[in-house]
Amino acid sequence: GDVRRSLIGAGFAEGWAQGNFEGFIAHLRDRFDVNVRLSQPLAPDGAGHEALTEQFRRLFMLIPDISGTVRRWAAREDEVFIELELTGTLGGKPISWTACDLVVLRDGIAIERRSYFDPAPLILAILRRPSAWPRLLHSAVSKRAR
């Protein structure tokens, strides 16, 4: 139980350590159920590996150098709470925010991920940095174009 739950916390840390979108998503896919339910601010709710990939693709398109640092995590029964500090460059200036993810497990595999963070600072940063607008537009329409 505890060892498998710790793999989710460690898995997030190892995923962010990959340093790029492809490595990150490949690392997480094995830890998420094919029908995983997903919810996070500024993104539509989704389910499955395609939605998981799309949520993170949009984030990496907006902030290509994004990195995440797991600050702490805790497990209770089949739930893991992961506090992350996300940092990167948006419109030529640094940006950072803190998120808390709740990951619900079944047999050590994530069946649900809910990310919680205040989206206001990110929205304000986007609005104040017009040079980020093309990336935002591209990330918003990327799925429709594929």
XYZ file of C-alpha atoms in Angstrom:
146
model
C 0.000 0.000 0.000
C 2.359 2.761 1.202
C 5.124 1.762 -1.221
C 2.745 1.891 -4.191
C 1.321 5.230 -3.058
C 4.837 6.620 -2.669
C 5.503 5.680 -6.299
C 2.896 8.234 -7.395
C 4.624 11.054 -5.439
C 8.034 9.905 -6.632
C 6.634 9.339 -10.124
C 5.604 12.977 -10.423
C 9.059 14.091 -9.290
C 10.742 11.725 -11.756
C 8.369 12.787 -14.532
C 9.214 16.465 -14.089
C 12.904 15.526 -13.966
C 12.628 14.308 -17.581
C 12.911 17.960 -18.627
C 10.654 17.787 -21.683
C 7.065 17.057 -22.625
C 7.695 13.716 -24.347
C 9.700 12.295 -21.446
C 7.268 13.671 -18.908
C 4.136 12.237 -20.513
C 5.780 8.882 -21.304
C 6.785 8.611 -17.659
C 3.272 9.386 -16.371
C 1.271 7.244 -18.809
C 2.301 4.006 -17.085
C 1.065 5.362 -13.752
C -2.366 6.452 -15.023
C -5.292 4.205 -15.916
C -6.351 4.319 -19.579
C -9.694 5.784 -18.422
C -8.282 8.191 -15.797
C -10.603 11.097 -14.953
C -8.927 14.524 -15.046
C -9.795 17.967 -13.731
C -7.725 21.145 -13.413
C -8.223 24.909 -13.658
C -8.005 26.497 -17.129
C -8.493 23.169 -18.920
C -11.571 21.186 -19.840
C -12.270 18.112 -17.725
C -11.306 14.950 -19.524
C -10.777 11.229 -19.332
C -8.161 8.844 -20.640
C -4.580 9.016 -21.818
C -5.420 11.343 -24.734
C -6.920 13.920 -22.350
C -3.926 13.525 -19.999
C -1.554 14.130 -22.898
C -3.572 17.106 -24.164
C -3.763 18.830 -20.752
C 0.008 18.708 -20.352
C 0.732 19.434 -24.038
C -1.128 22.747 -23.669
C 0.866 23.616 -20.562
C 4.204 22.793 -22.222
C 3.200 24.733 -25.365
C 2.419 27.819 -23.295
C 5.505 27.496 -21.066
C 8.051 25.317 -22.944
C 10.645 25.421 -20.159
C 8.159 24.559 -17.401
C 9.436 22.439 -14.571
C 7.751 21.076 -11.504
C 9.210 20.416 -8.094
C 7.378 18.159 -5.677
C 7.564 20.036 -2.380
C 5.749 17.424 -0.321
C 3.183 14.703 -0.617
C 0.994 12.646 1.672
C -1.048 9.494 1.271
C -4.268 8.386 2.922
C -5.781 5.048 1.936
C -6.052 5.235 -1.874
C -5.519 8.989 -2.154
C -2.259 10.840 -2.681
C -1.915 14.606 -2.241
C 1.044 16.172 -4.063
C 2.127 19.788 -3.588
C 4.014 21.066 -6.634
C 5.849 24.273 -7.377
C 5.669 24.985 -11.108
C 8.143 27.408 -12.679
C 9.049 28.521 -16.159
C 9.176 31.449 -18.563
C 6.059 33.059 -19.995
C 6.388 35.931 -22.457
C 10.080 36.350 -21.638
C 9.555 36.688 -17.880
C 9.683 34.134 -15.076
C 6.456 32.728 -13.688
C 5.757 30.357 -10.829
C 2.766 29.030 -8.944
C 1.879 26.288 -6.512
C -0.598 23.510 -7.236
C -1.908 20.650 -5.173
C -2.903 17.478 -6.979
C -5.220 14.869 -5.542
C -4.585 11.498 -7.161
C -7.030 8.661 -6.484
C -5.576 5.178 -6.904
C -6.880 1.711 -7.607
C -4.300 -1.050 -7.230
C -1.512 1.551 -7.303
C -2.639 3.094 -10.619
C -4.146 6.593 -10.839
C -7.837 6.520 -11.776
C -8.430 10.214 -11.071
C -6.314 13.387 -10.912
C -7.696 16.684 -9.673
C -5.325 19.622 -9.677
C -6.075 22.647 -7.523
C -4.475 26.077 -7.897
C -5.507 29.704 -8.059
C -5.541 30.482 -11.788
C -5.726 34.285 -11.341
C -1.936 34.941 -11.233
C -1.423 32.826 -14.368
C -4.277 34.564 -16.208
C -2.964 37.997 -15.193
C 0.561 37.081 -16.323
C -0.786 35.979 -19.706
C -2.798 39.189 -20.107
C 0.180 41.373 -19.151
C 2.571 39.632 -21.546
C 1.339 40.066 -25.121
C 4.371 38.163 -26.418
C 2.817 35.045 -24.794
C -0.460 35.418 -26.702
C 0.641 33.515 -29.831
C 1.679 30.533 -27.681
C -1.632 30.690 -25.830
C -3.571 30.730 -29.091
C -1.473 27.897 -30.504
C -1.984 25.769 -27.365
C -5.728 26.452 -27.434
C -6.212 25.369 -31.063
C -3.552 22.628 -31.255
C -5.936 19.716 -30.698
C -8.443 20.964 -33.236
C -5.697 21.273 -35.836
C -4.505 17.691 -35.379
